[in-house]
Coordinates of C-alpha atoms and ligand atoms in Angstrom, one line a residue:
X320 CA 166.7 35.7 125.5
X321 CA 163.9 37.9 124.1
X322 CA 160.6 38.6 125.9
X323 CA 158.7 36.2 123.6
X324 CA 161.0 33.2 124.4
X325 CA 160.7 34.0 128.0
X326 CA 156.9 34.1 127.8
X327 CA 156.9 30.7 126.0
X328 CA 159.3 28.9 128.4
X329 CA 156.6 27.6 130.8
X330 CA 154.8 25.9 128.1
X331 CA 157.9 24.3 126.5
X332 CA 159.8 21.2 127.6
X333 CA 163.5 21.9 128.3
X334 CA 164.3 20.3 125.0
X335 CA 161.6 22.3 123.2
X336 CA 163.0 25.5 124.7
X337 CA 166.5 24.6 123.4
X338 CA 165.1 23.8 119.9
X339 CA 163.3 27.1 119.7
X340 CA 166.2 29.2 121.2
X341 CA 168.4 27.8 118.4
X342 CA 166.4 29.8 115.9
X343 CA 167.7 33.3 115.9
X344 CA 164.7 35.1 114.6
X345 CA 162.6 37.3 116.9
X346 CA 159.7 37.2 114.5
X347 CA 159.5 33.4 114.8
X348 CA 159.3 33.7 118.6
X349 CA 156.8 36.5 118.4
X350 CA 154.4 34.6 116.1
X351 CA 154.5 31.5 118.3
X352 CA 154.1 33.5 121.5
X353 CA 151.1 35.5 120.1
X354 CA 149.5 32.3 118.7
X355 CA 149.9 30.5 122.0
X356 CA 148.5 33.5 124.0
X357 CA 145.5 33.8 121.7
X358 CA 144.7 30.1 121.6
X359 CA 145.7 29.5 125.2
X360 CA 147.5 26.3 124.4
X361 CA 148.4 24.2 127.5
X362 CA 151.7 23.0 126.0
X363 CA 153.8 23.7 122.9
X364 CA 155.7 21.1 121.0
X365 CA 158.5 22.2 118.7
X366 CA 159.1 19.8 115.9
X367 CA 162.7 19.9 114.8
X368 CA 162.2 17.3 112.0
X369 CA 164.5 14.9 113.8
X370 CA 163.5 11.2 113.3
X371 CA 162.5 11.2 116.9
X372 CA 160.2 14.2 116.6
X373 CA 158.7 12.9 113.4
X374 CA 157.9 9.6 115.0
X375 CA 156.4 11.4 118.0
X376 CA 154.1 13.4 115.8
X377 CA 152.9 10.3 114.0
X378 CA 152.3 8.4 117.2
X379 CA 150.4 11.4 118.7
X380 CA 148.2 11.5 115.6
X381 CA 147.3 7.9 116.5
X382 CA 147.1 8.2 120.3
X383 CA 144.9 11.3 120.0
X384 CA 142.6 9.2 117.7
X385 CA 142.8 11.7 114.9
X386 CA 144.2 8.8 112.9
X387 CA 143.6 5.1 113.2
X388 CA 145.9 2.4 112.2
X389 CA 145.0 0.2 109.2
X390 CA 146.0 -3.3 108.3
X391 CA 148.9 -2.6 106.0
X392 CA 152.1 -1.3 107.7
X393 CA 152.3 2.5 107.6
X394 CA 148.7 3.0 106.6
X395 CA 146.4 5.2 108.7
X396 CA 143.0 6.8 108.2
X397 CA 141.6 10.2 109.2
X398 CA 138.0 11.4 109.0
X399 CA 136.9 15.0 108.5
X400 CA 133.5 16.2 109.5
X401 CA 130.5 15.8 107.3
X402 CA 130.5 19.5 106.3
X403 CA 134.3 19.6 106.1
X404 CA 135.0 17.5 103.0
X405 CA 136.6 20.0 100.7
X406 CA 138.0 23.4 100.3
X407 CA 135.4 25.9 101.4
X408 CA 135.2 28.9 99.1
X409 CA 132.6 30.7 101.2
X410 CA 134.6 30.5 104.4
X411 CA 137.8 31.5 102.7
X412 CA 138.4 35.2 102.5
X413 CA 141.1 37.8 101.9
X414 CA 141.5 40.4 104.6
X415 CA 141.5 43.7 102.8
X416 CA 142.9 46.9 104.4
X417 CA 140.8 50.0 104.1
X418 CA 141.4 51.8 100.8
X419 CA 142.7 48.7 98.9
X420 CA 140.5 47.2 96.2
X421 CA 140.8 43.6 95.2
X422 CA 139.1 42.0 92.1
X423 CA 135.4 41.6 92.9
X424 CA 135.7 37.9 91.9
X425 CA 137.6 37.4 95.1
X426 CA 135.9 36.6 98.4
X427 CA 136.9 39.3 100.8
X428 CA 136.3 41.1 104.1
X429 CA 137.5 44.3 105.7
X430 CA 140.8 43.5 107.4
X431 CA 140.0 44.8 110.9
X432 CA 136.6 43.2 110.9
X433 CA 138.0 39.9 109.7
X434 CA 140.9 39.8 112.1
X435 CA 138.5 40.5 115.0
X436 CA 136.2 37.8 113.9
X437 CA 138.8 35.1 113.3
X438 CA 140.8 35.9 116.4
X439 CA 137.5 35.8 118.4
X440 CA 137.0 32.2 117.1
X441 CA 140.6 31.2 117.8
X442 CA 140.6 32.6 121.3
X443 CA 141.1 29.8 123.8
X444 CA 140.6 27.2 121.1
X445 CA 143.6 25.2 122.3
X446 CA 142.8 25.1 125.9
X447 CA 144.0 21.8 127.4
X448 CA 145.7 21.0 124.1
X449 CA 149.2 21.0 122.7
X450 CA 150.1 23.5 120.0
X451 CA 152.5 21.9 117.5
X452 CA 155.0 24.1 115.7
X453 CA 156.3 23.0 112.3
X454 CA 158.9 24.6 110.2
X455 CA 158.7 24.0 106.4
X456 CA 160.8 24.7 103.4
X457 CA 158.6 25.4 100.4
X458 CA 160.7 24.3 97.4
X459 CA 164.1 22.7 97.9
X460 CA 166.0 24.2 100.8
X461 CA 168.9 26.6 100.2
X462 CA 167.8 27.4 96.7
X463 CA 166.7 30.6 94.9
X464 CA 163.2 29.1 95.0
X465 CA 163.0 28.5 98.8
X466 CA 160.2 30.1 100.7
X467 CA 160.0 29.4 104.4
X468 CA 156.9 28.6 106.3
X469 CA 155.9 28.2 109.9
X470 CA 152.7 26.6 111.1
X471 CA 151.1 26.4 114.6
X472 CA 148.3 23.9 114.8
X473 CA 146.5 21.9 117.5
X474 CA 146.0 18.9 115.1
X475 CA 148.4 16.1 115.1
X476 CA 146.9 14.9 111.9
X477 CA 147.7 18.2 110.2
X478 CA 151.3 18.1 111.6
X479 CA 151.7 14.5 110.5
X480 CA 150.3 15.3 107.0
X481 CA 152.9 18.1 106.7
X482 CA 155.6 15.6 107.3
X483 CA 154.5 13.6 104.2
X484 CA 153.7 16.6 102.0
X485 CA 156.5 19.1 102.7
X486 CA 160.2 19.4 103.1
X487 CA 161.5 19.8 106.6
X488 CA 162.5 23.5 107.4
X489 CA 163.7 23.5 111.0
X490 CA 167.4 23.4 110.0
X491 CA 166.8 26.0 107.3
X492 CA 165.3 28.4 109.9
X493 CA 168.1 27.6 112.3
X494 CA 170.7 28.6 109.7
X495 CA 168.9 31.6 108.2
X496 CA 169.7 35.2 108.9
X497 CA 167.8 36.7 111.9
X498 CA 165.4 38.7 109.8
X499 CA 164.6 36.0 107.2
X500 CA 161.1 36.4 105.8
X501 CA 158.6 33.5 106.3
X502 CA 154.9 32.7 105.8
X503 CA 152.9 32.1 108.9
X504 CA 149.9 29.8 109.5
X505 CA 147.8 29.5 112.6
X506 CA 145.3 26.7 112.7
X507 CA 142.9 25.2 115.2
X508 CA 140.4 22.4 114.7
X509 CA 138.2 24.3 117.1
X510 CA 135.5 22.3 119.0
X511 CA 135.8 18.6 118.1
X512 CA 133.4 15.7 118.7
X513 CA 134.1 12.1 120.0
X514 CA 135.4 11.2 116.5
X515 CA 137.9 14.1 116.7
X516 CA 136.2 15.9 113.9
X517 CA 135.6 19.7 113.9
X518 CA 132.0 20.3 114.7
X519 CA 131.3 24.0 114.4
X520 CA 131.3 24.1 110.6
X521 CA 129.2 27.2 110.5
X522 CA 132.0 28.9 112.3
X523 CA 134.7 27.7 109.9
X524 CA 136.9 30.6 108.8
X525 CA 140.0 30.6 106.6
X526 CA 141.3 34.2 106.4
X527 CA 144.3 35.3 104.5
X528 CA 146.2 38.4 105.7
X529 CA 148.7 39.3 103.1
X530 CA 149.7 42.4 105.1
X531 CA 151.2 40.1 107.7
X532 CA 151.9 37.1 105.5
X533 CA 149.6 35.2 107.8
X534 CA 146.8 32.7 107.4
X535 CA 144.2 31.9 110.1
X536 CA 142.2 28.7 109.8
X537 CA 139.7 27.6 112.4
X538 CA 136.9 25.0 112.8
X539 CA 138.1 22.8 110.0
X540 CA 140.5 19.9 109.5
X541 CA 140.2 19.1 105.8
X542 CA 143.8 19.4 104.7
X543 CA 143.1 21.8 101.9
X544 CA 141.8 24.2 104.6
X545 CA 144.1 23.3 107.5
X546 CA 147.5 22.3 106.1
X547 CA 148.6 25.9 105.6
X548 CA 151.2 25.2 103.0
X549 CA 148.8 23.8 100.5
X550 CA 146.4 26.3 99.0
X551 CA 146.7 28.9 101.8
X552 CA 150.4 29.8 101.6
X553 CA 150.0 29.4 97.9
X554 CA 147.8 32.5 97.9
X555 CA 150.5 34.4 99.7
X556 CA 153.2 33.0 97.3
X557 CA 151.3 34.3 94.3
X558 CA 151.6 37.8 95.7
X559 CA 155.3 37.3 96.4
X560 CA 155.9 36.0 92.9
X561 CA 154.0 39.0 91.5
X562 CA 156.2 41.4 93.4
X563 CA 159.4 39.6 92.5
X564 CA 158.8 38.6 88.9
X565 CA 158.4 34.9 88.9
X566 CA 155.3 32.6 88.8
X567 CA 153.6 30.5 91.5
X568 CA 151.3 28.1 89.7
X569 CA 148.7 25.4 90.4
X570 CA 150.7 22.9 88.3
X571 CA 152.0 19.4 88.4
X572 CA 155.5 18.7 87.1
X573 CA 156.5 15.5 85.3
X574 CA 159.4 14.0 83.4
X575 CA 158.2 12.6 80.1
X576 CA 160.4 9.8 78.8
X577 CA 161.0 9.9 75.1
X578 CA 162.9 7.9 72.4
X579 CA 166.5 7.1 73.1
X580 CA 166.1 7.5 76.9
X581 CA 165.7 11.3 76.8
X582 CA 163.6 13.0 79.5
X583 CA 161.6 16.2 79.0
X584 CA 159.9 18.1 81.7
X585 CA 156.3 19.3 81.4
X586 CA 154.3 21.3 83.9
X587 CA 150.5 21.2 83.8
X588 CA 147.7 23.2 85.3
X589 CA 144.3 21.5 85.8
X590 CA 141.5 22.5 88.1
X591 CA 140.9 20.0 90.9
X592 CA 139.6 16.6 89.8
X593 CA 140.5 17.2 86.1
X594 CA 143.3 14.6 85.8
X595 CA 146.3 16.5 87.1
X596 CA 147.7 13.8 89.4
X597 CA 146.8 11.0 87.1
X598 CA 148.7 12.7 84.3
X599 CA 151.8 13.2 86.5
X600 CA 151.5 9.5 87.6
X601 CA 151.3 8.0 84.2
X602 CA 153.1 4.6 84.2
X603 CA 156.6 4.8 82.8
X604 CA 157.0 8.5 83.4
X605 CA 158.4 10.2 86.5
X606 CA 156.6 12.5 88.8
X607 CA 158.2 15.6 90.2
X608 CA 155.2 17.3 91.6
X609 CA 151.4 17.0 91.5
X610 CA 150.0 20.3 92.7
X611 CA 152.0 23.5 93.1
X612 CA 155.1 24.7 91.2
X613 CA 157.3 27.8 91.5
X614 CA 158.7 28.8 88.1
X615 CA 161.5 31.2 87.5
X616 CA 163.4 32.6 84.6
X617 CA 167.0 31.4 85.2
X618 CA 169.5 32.2 82.5
X619 CA 166.5 33.0 80.2
X620 CA 165.1 29.5 80.6
X621 CA 161.9 28.5 82.5
X622 CA 162.9 26.4 85.5
X623 CA 160.5 24.9 88.0
X624 CA 160.5 23.2 91.4
X625 CA 157.8 21.4 93.3
X626 CA 156.8 23.5 96.3
X627 CA 155.8 20.3 98.1
X628 CA 157.4 16.9 98.5
X629 CA 154.3 14.7 98.7
X630 CA 150.9 14.1 97.1
X631 CA 147.5 14.9 98.6
X632 CA 145.6 13.1 95.9
X633 CA 142.0 12.3 95.1
X634 CA 141.2 8.6 95.5
X635 CA 138.1 8.3 93.5
X636 CA 138.4 6.1 90.4
X637 CA 141.9 5.0 91.3
X638 CA 142.0 1.4 89.9
X639 CA 144.5 -0.9 88.3
X640 CA 143.3 0.1 84.8
X641 CA 143.0 3.9 84.9
X642 CA 145.7 4.7 87.5
X643 CA 147.9 1.6 87.8
X644 CA 150.8 3.4 89.4
X645 CA 148.8 5.1 92.1
X646 CA 146.8 2.0 92.7
X647 CA 149.9 0.0 93.3
X648 CA 151.2 2.5 95.8
X649 CA 147.9 2.7 97.7
X650 CA 147.7 -1.1 98.1
X651 CA 151.3 -1.6 99.2
X652 CA 152.8 -1.1 102.7
X653 CA 154.3 2.4 103.3
X654 CA 153.4 5.5 105.1
X655 CA 150.1 6.8 103.8
X656 CA 147.3 8.8 105.4
X657 CA 143.9 8.0 103.9
X658 CA 141.1 10.4 104.5
X659 CA 137.3 10.0 104.1
X660 CA 137.4 6.5 102.5
X661 CA 135.4 3.6 103.8
X662 CA 137.1 1.3 106.4
X663 CA 136.1 -2.3 106.8
X664 CA 138.2 -4.8 108.7
X665 CA 141.0 -2.2 108.8
X666 CA 141.1 -1.9 105.0
X667 CA 140.4 1.2 103.0
X668 CA 137.8 1.2 100.2
X669 CA 136.9 4.0 97.8
X670 CA 134.6 4.7 94.9
X671 CA 135.7 3.3 91.5
X672 CA 138.5 1.1 92.9
X673 CA 137.7 -1.6 90.4
X674 CA 136.8 -4.4 92.9
X675 CA 133.9 -5.4 94.9
X676 CA 133.0 -3.0 97.7
X677 CA 131.6 -3.8 101.2
X678 CA 128.0 -3.1 102.1
X679 CA 128.9 -1.5 105.4
X680 CA 131.8 -0.1 107.4
X681 CA 133.0 3.2 108.9
X682 CA 133.1 6.3 106.7
X683 CA 133.0 10.1 107.2
X684 CA 129.4 9.8 108.4
X685 CA 130.3 7.2 111.1
X686 CA 128.9 3.7 110.9
X687 CA 127.8 3.3 107.3
X688 CA 125.6 0.7 105.5
X689 CA 124.4 0.7 102.0
X690 CA 121.4 2.9 101.6
X691 CA 122.2 5.1 104.7
X692 CA 120.7 8.6 104.2
X693 CA 121.8 12.0 105.4
X694 CA 119.6 14.5 107.2
X695 CA 118.2 15.7 103.9
X696 CA 117.3 12.2 102.8
X697 CA 120.1 11.9 100.3
X698 CA 122.0 8.6 100.1
X699 CA 125.5 8.8 101.6
X700 CA 128.1 7.3 99.3
X701 CA 130.4 4.6 100.6
X702 CA 133.3 7.0 100.5
X703 CA 133.4 10.7 99.8
X704 CA 134.1 11.6 96.2
X705 CA 136.8 13.9 97.5
X706 CA 138.4 11.1 99.6
X707 CA 142.2 11.6 99.6
X708 CA 145.5 10.0 100.4
X709 CA 148.7 11.7 101.5
X710 CA 152.0 10.1 100.6
X711 CA 155.6 11.3 100.3
X712 CA 156.9 11.4 96.7
X713 CA 160.1 9.8 97.8
X714 CA 158.1 6.7 98.8
X715 CA 157.2 6.2 95.1
X716 CA 159.3 4.3 92.7
X717 CA 158.4 6.7 89.9
X718 CA 159.6 9.8 91.9
X719 CA 161.7 11.9 89.6
X720 CA 165.4 12.1 90.8
X721 CA 165.5 15.9 90.3
X722 CA 162.9 16.5 93.0
X723 CA 165.4 18.3 95.3
X724 CA 167.5 19.9 92.6
X725 CA 167.9 23.5 94.0
X726 CA 168.0 24.8 90.4
X727 CA 164.7 23.1 89.5
X728 CA 164.2 21.5 86.1
X729 CA 163.9 23.1 82.7
X730 CA 160.4 23.2 81.4
X731 CA 159.9 22.3 77.8
X732 CA 156.1 22.4 77.8
X733 CA 153.2 23.8 79.8
X734 CA 149.8 22.1 79.6
X735 CA 146.4 23.6 80.5
X736 CA 143.6 21.1 81.0
X737 CA 140.0 21.9 81.7
X738 CA 136.7 20.0 81.8
X739 CA 135.1 20.9 78.6
X740 CA 132.4 18.6 77.3
X741 CA 131.8 20.5 74.1
X742 CA 134.4 22.6 72.4
X743 CA 138.2 22.0 72.7
X744 CA 139.8 19.0 71.1
X745 CA 141.6 16.5 73.3
X746 CA 145.1 17.9 72.6
X747 CA 146.4 20.9 70.7
X748 CA 149.5 23.1 70.6
X749 CA 149.2 26.8 70.6
X750 CA 150.6 29.0 67.8
X751 CA 152.7 31.0 70.2
X752 CA 153.3 31.5 73.9
X753 CA 150.8 34.3 74.0
X754 CA 148.2 32.3 72.1
X755 CA 148.6 29.4 74.6
X756 CA 148.4 31.6 77.7
X757 CA 145.2 33.3 76.5
X758 CA 143.4 30.7 74.5
X759 CA 144.2 27.7 76.7
X760 CA 145.3 29.1 80.1
X761 CA 143.2 32.2 80.6
X762 CA 140.2 30.6 78.8
X763 CA 140.3 27.4 80.9
X764 CA 136.8 26.3 81.6
X765 CA 135.7 23.6 84.0
X766 CA 132.7 22.6 86.1
X767 CA 132.7 22.8 89.8
X768 CA 133.6 19.5 91.3
X769 CA 133.5 17.7 94.7
X770 CA 136.9 19.1 95.6
X771 CA 135.2 22.3 96.8
X772 CA 132.1 22.5 98.9
X773 CA 129.0 23.4 97.0
X774 CA 127.1 22.4 93.9
X775 CA 128.8 20.1 91.4
X776 CA 128.7 20.5 87.6
X777 CA 128.3 24.3 87.5
X778 CA 130.3 25.6 84.5
X779 CA 132.9 28.3 85.2
X780 CA 136.0 29.9 84.0
X781 CA 138.9 28.8 86.1
X782 CA 141.8 31.0 84.8
X783 CA 145.0 28.8 84.7
X784 CA 143.2 26.6 87.3
X785 CA 144.3 29.2 89.8
X786 CA 141.2 31.3 90.2
X787 CA 140.4 30.0 93.7
X788 CA 143.8 31.0 94.9
X789 CA 144.5 34.2 93.1
X790 CA 145.4 37.1 95.4
X791 CA 146.3 39.7 92.9
X792 CA 144.1 41.4 90.3
X793 CA 143.2 38.7 87.8
X794 CA 144.3 40.8 84.8
X795 CA 147.7 41.3 86.4
X796 CA 148.0 37.5 86.6
X797 CA 147.4 37.2 82.8
X798 CA 150.0 40.0 82.2
X799 CA 152.6 38.3 84.4
X800 CA 152.2 35.1 82.5
X801 CA 152.4 36.8 79.1
X802 CA 155.5 38.8 80.2
X803 CA 157.2 35.8 81.7
X804 CA 157.3 33.9 78.4
X805 CA 158.1 36.9 76.3
X806 CA 161.4 37.3 78.1
X807 CA 162.6 33.8 77.7
X808 CA 165.1 32.8 75.0
X809 CA 163.0 29.7 74.3
X810 CA 159.6 29.7 75.9
X811 CA 158.1 26.3 76.7
X812 CA 155.6 25.1 74.1
X813 CA 152.0 25.6 75.4
X814 CA 149.4 22.8 74.9
X815 CA 145.7 22.7 75.7
X816 CA 144.3 19.3 76.7
X817 CA 140.8 18.3 77.4
X818 CA 140.1 14.8 78.8
X819 CA 136.4 15.4 79.0
X820 CA 135.2 16.0 75.5
X821 CA 131.9 14.2 74.8
X822 CA 130.2 12.9 71.7
X823 CA 127.9 15.7 70.6
X824 CA 125.1 13.2 69.7
X825 CA 125.1 10.7 72.5
X826 CA 126.9 12.6 75.3
X827 CA 129.4 9.9 75.9
X828 CA 133.1 10.7 76.7
X829 CA 135.1 10.4 73.5
X830 CA 138.3 9.2 75.2
X831 CA 139.3 6.6 77.8
X832 CA 141.3 8.0 80.7
X833 CA 144.4 6.1 79.5
X834 CA 144.4 8.1 76.2
X835 CA 146.0 11.0 77.9
X836 CA 149.3 9.0 77.8
X837 CA 149.2 9.2 74.0
X838 CA 148.6 12.9 74.1
X839 CA 151.6 13.3 76.5
X840 CA 153.8 11.3 74.2
X841 CA 152.7 13.3 71.1
X842 CA 153.5 16.5 72.9
X843 CA 157.0 15.2 73.8
X844 CA 157.6 14.5 70.1
X845 CA 156.4 18.0 69.2
X846 CA 158.9 19.5 71.7
X847 CA 161.7 17.7 69.8
X848 CA 160.3 18.5 66.4
X849 CA 159.6 14.8 65.7
X850 CA 155.8 14.8 65.0
X851 CA 153.9 16.8 62.4
X852 CA 150.7 18.7 63.1
X853 CA 147.7 20.2 61.3
X854 CA 147.0 23.9 61.6
X855 CA 143.4 24.2 62.9
X856 CA 141.7 27.5 63.9
X857 CA 142.2 26.7 67.6
X858 CA 145.8 25.3 67.5
X859 CA 148.0 22.7 65.9
X860 CA 146.4 19.3 66.2
X861 CA 147.9 15.8 65.8
X862 CA 147.9 13.9 62.5
X863 CA 146.1 10.6 62.5
X864 CA 149.1 8.6 61.4
X865 CA 151.2 9.8 64.3
X866 CA 148.5 9.1 66.9
X867 CA 147.8 5.7 65.4
X868 CA 151.4 4.7 65.9
X869 CA 151.4 6.1 69.4
X870 CA 148.2 4.4 70.4
X871 CA 149.7 1.1 69.2
X872 CA 153.0 1.7 71.0
X873 CA 151.8 3.2 74.3
X874 CA 148.5 1.5 74.8
X875 CA 148.7 -1.4 72.4
X876 CA 145.4 -0.2 71.0
X877 CA 144.1 0.0 67.5
X878 CA 143.1 3.7 67.0
X879 CA 140.3 4.0 64.4
X880 CA 140.3 6.9 62.0
X881 CA 136.7 7.4 62.7
X882 CA 137.5 8.0 66.4
X883 CA 140.2 10.4 65.5
X884 CA 137.8 12.4 63.3
X885 CA 135.2 12.6 66.1
X886 CA 137.8 13.7 68.6
X887 CA 139.6 16.2 66.5
X888 CA 136.7 17.7 64.5
X889 CA 136.6 21.4 65.1
X890 CA 133.2 22.3 66.5
X891 CA 132.8 25.9 65.3
X892 CA 129.5 26.9 67.1
X893 CA 130.8 25.5 70.4
X894 CA 134.1 27.2 70.0
X895 CA 132.5 30.5 69.1
X896 CA 130.3 30.2 72.2
X897 CA 133.3 29.5 74.3
X898 CA 135.0 32.6 73.1
X899 CA 131.9 34.6 73.9
X900 CA 131.8 33.2 77.5
X901 CA 135.4 33.9 78.1
X902 CA 135.2 37.5 76.7
X903 CA 132.1 38.2 78.8
X904 CA 133.8 36.9 81.9
X905 CA 136.8 39.2 81.5
X906 CA 134.7 42.2 80.4
X907 CA 132.4 41.8 83.4
X908 CA 134.7 40.7 86.1
X909 CA 138.3 41.7 85.3
X910 CA 138.7 45.5 84.8
X911 CA 142.4 45.2 84.3
X912 CA 142.3 42.6 81.5
X913 CA 145.2 43.3 79.1
X914 CA 143.9 44.2 75.6
X915 CA 146.1 41.4 74.2
X916 CA 143.6 38.9 75.7
X917 CA 140.7 40.4 73.6
X918 CA 142.9 40.6 70.5
X919 CA 144.0 37.0 70.7
X920 CA 140.4 35.8 71.2
X921 CA 139.3 38.0 68.3
X922 CA 141.9 36.4 66.1
X923 CA 140.7 33.0 67.1
X924 CA 137.1 34.0 66.4
X925 CA 138.2 35.3 63.0
X926 CA 139.9 32.0 62.1
X927 CA 136.8 30.0 63.2
X928 CA 134.5 32.2 61.2
X929 CA 136.7 31.9 58.1
X930 CA 136.9 28.1 58.4
X931 CA 133.2 27.9 58.9
X932 CA 132.6 29.8 55.6
X933 CA 134.8 27.3 53.8
X934 CA 133.9 24.1 55.5
X935 CA 130.8 24.5 57.7
X936 CA 130.1 24.1 61.4
X937 CA 131.8 20.9 62.1
X938 CA 135.1 20.5 60.4
X939 CA 136.9 17.2 60.1
X940 CA 140.7 17.6 60.6
X941 CA 141.5 16.5 57.0
X942 CA 140.0 19.7 55.7
X943 CA 142.8 21.7 57.3
X944 CA 145.6 20.2 55.3
X945 CA 145.7 22.8 52.7
Ligands
SPV2427 C1 142.9 20.7 95.0 O1 141.7 20.6 95.2 O2 143.3 21.4 94.0 C2 143.9 20.0 95.8 C3 143.5 19.6 97.1 O3 145.0 20.0 95.4 S1 143.3 20.9 98.2 O4 144.4 20.8 99.2 O5 142.0 20.8 98.8 O6 143.5 22.2 97.5
MN2428 MN1 145.3 21.4 93.8

């Protein structure tokens, strides 16, 4: 027995003590002992991932009132505080040791100062509470991809969510060598009110200490800030991947089903609320992951795993028309945690669900009725726009069978999708790996959305949709992506998609949400060399005849040529302006930008200028078939 185990013994049950002693890793015991000392937990519960422990965690989430039972079997609801409804960029900081410089685009604080501050906030935060300890395997266990994680939290809701969203890791820790590396998370909800929501939002802190592979999170419960293996450990994984020569990406992974029963895997990076989950959940396709992927070069092929094993998805606009598969899951029995929806008669309601909505109920603001105002006089919506659900992938009929393949799946295509009202066409294929990484990935533009706290609709560059999580110099991330593909025998094709293009005259969206299914099927044909394309200045774009067939086959829709022309017209001024913005962003913010980025953007500018000289500002796709 080591000193840490000894110190922990009084707070553990006999069984808990046995479970913890079975893990032969002093660093594990040390982290738990220090966490418990700092937070002054009354008791410690070690979750071994046995059916009994899992059931206990779920029951405690209900008994503690962090979750309430809903009408359908397996459904519960959790509410986060009014000021705790999304990831919090301002409260999230990297701890930077003296003498180390991080990109100025990253929110940061001196390491010593930050540690003192966050530990001050965590001190005694678990007085009278139980600290729950969870062991997680990020990626399938016992695979080259596996990264281990350990979280201490005082929230049963957080512990329960981890059960739905991650693979169990206790047995992996138990069998691992004594000095096995792992990521650490310490979370406390801090002071909570009668509704069990964190109240001291001005003292919310999420600090990332990469020196110690540790994340500290306090005074928050929103899962994106508290479930450490979501975006918090992801930030540490990006550093690890950088050191070890692989990629940790904010990407979904899906199996796209093509002619003759073949299946082709795509991964896709989209900023929050830009259609990532609904792409991965398209009816008839299979989902392998919806948020975070680890990608490695194995035998000169890009192979990917889902870091997680569940979905923490946005539940706005999920209805039988736009998101049939998810809608079906959310309205059927099965284990689901809803958060920040409206509850009426024990049933969940959300914005854009496609049916009549109640005029009152309980939501994140407490008792709610139509017209209720917040303290600033703004109307409180029925449900938060960033309301979410947590569900295990295995509970879904469309879960891809390769989810736990320790070798991952071979990626044939990578998608980058932004929120671009003006410039990029709905779908295009890059001329090369490098062109795709730069012109689509590194140039990804979006608008801030409700998934983070702050103003909505502010345009911004969100490099590879990873900007909020990047923990290495931004230019280094571009280089890592460029190099990764250059080394592959056959790099995945790179596509840019844009579900948010608007009519330049009336401002209306040019596509219905379902149209993305056609783009996916077109890309699948491109991977197999079964669809033609037109070379435009910004990439290869689809031919009308191919899309027409696909619209008919996939959506049973007549696709008018006039719509095609509107959607695939190359808008030269808007594209030139985009290049300007991207260049300026890298020039001003990213001192280590590789020169290849500027060269590739210059080439794109050149192609646009030449096309403009021949055809004018707005160029219908037919013109490019020379
Ligand atoms: C996202 O916003 O990208 C999410 C949810 O996947 S969160 O856990 O908040 O990051
Ligand atoms: Mn995400």
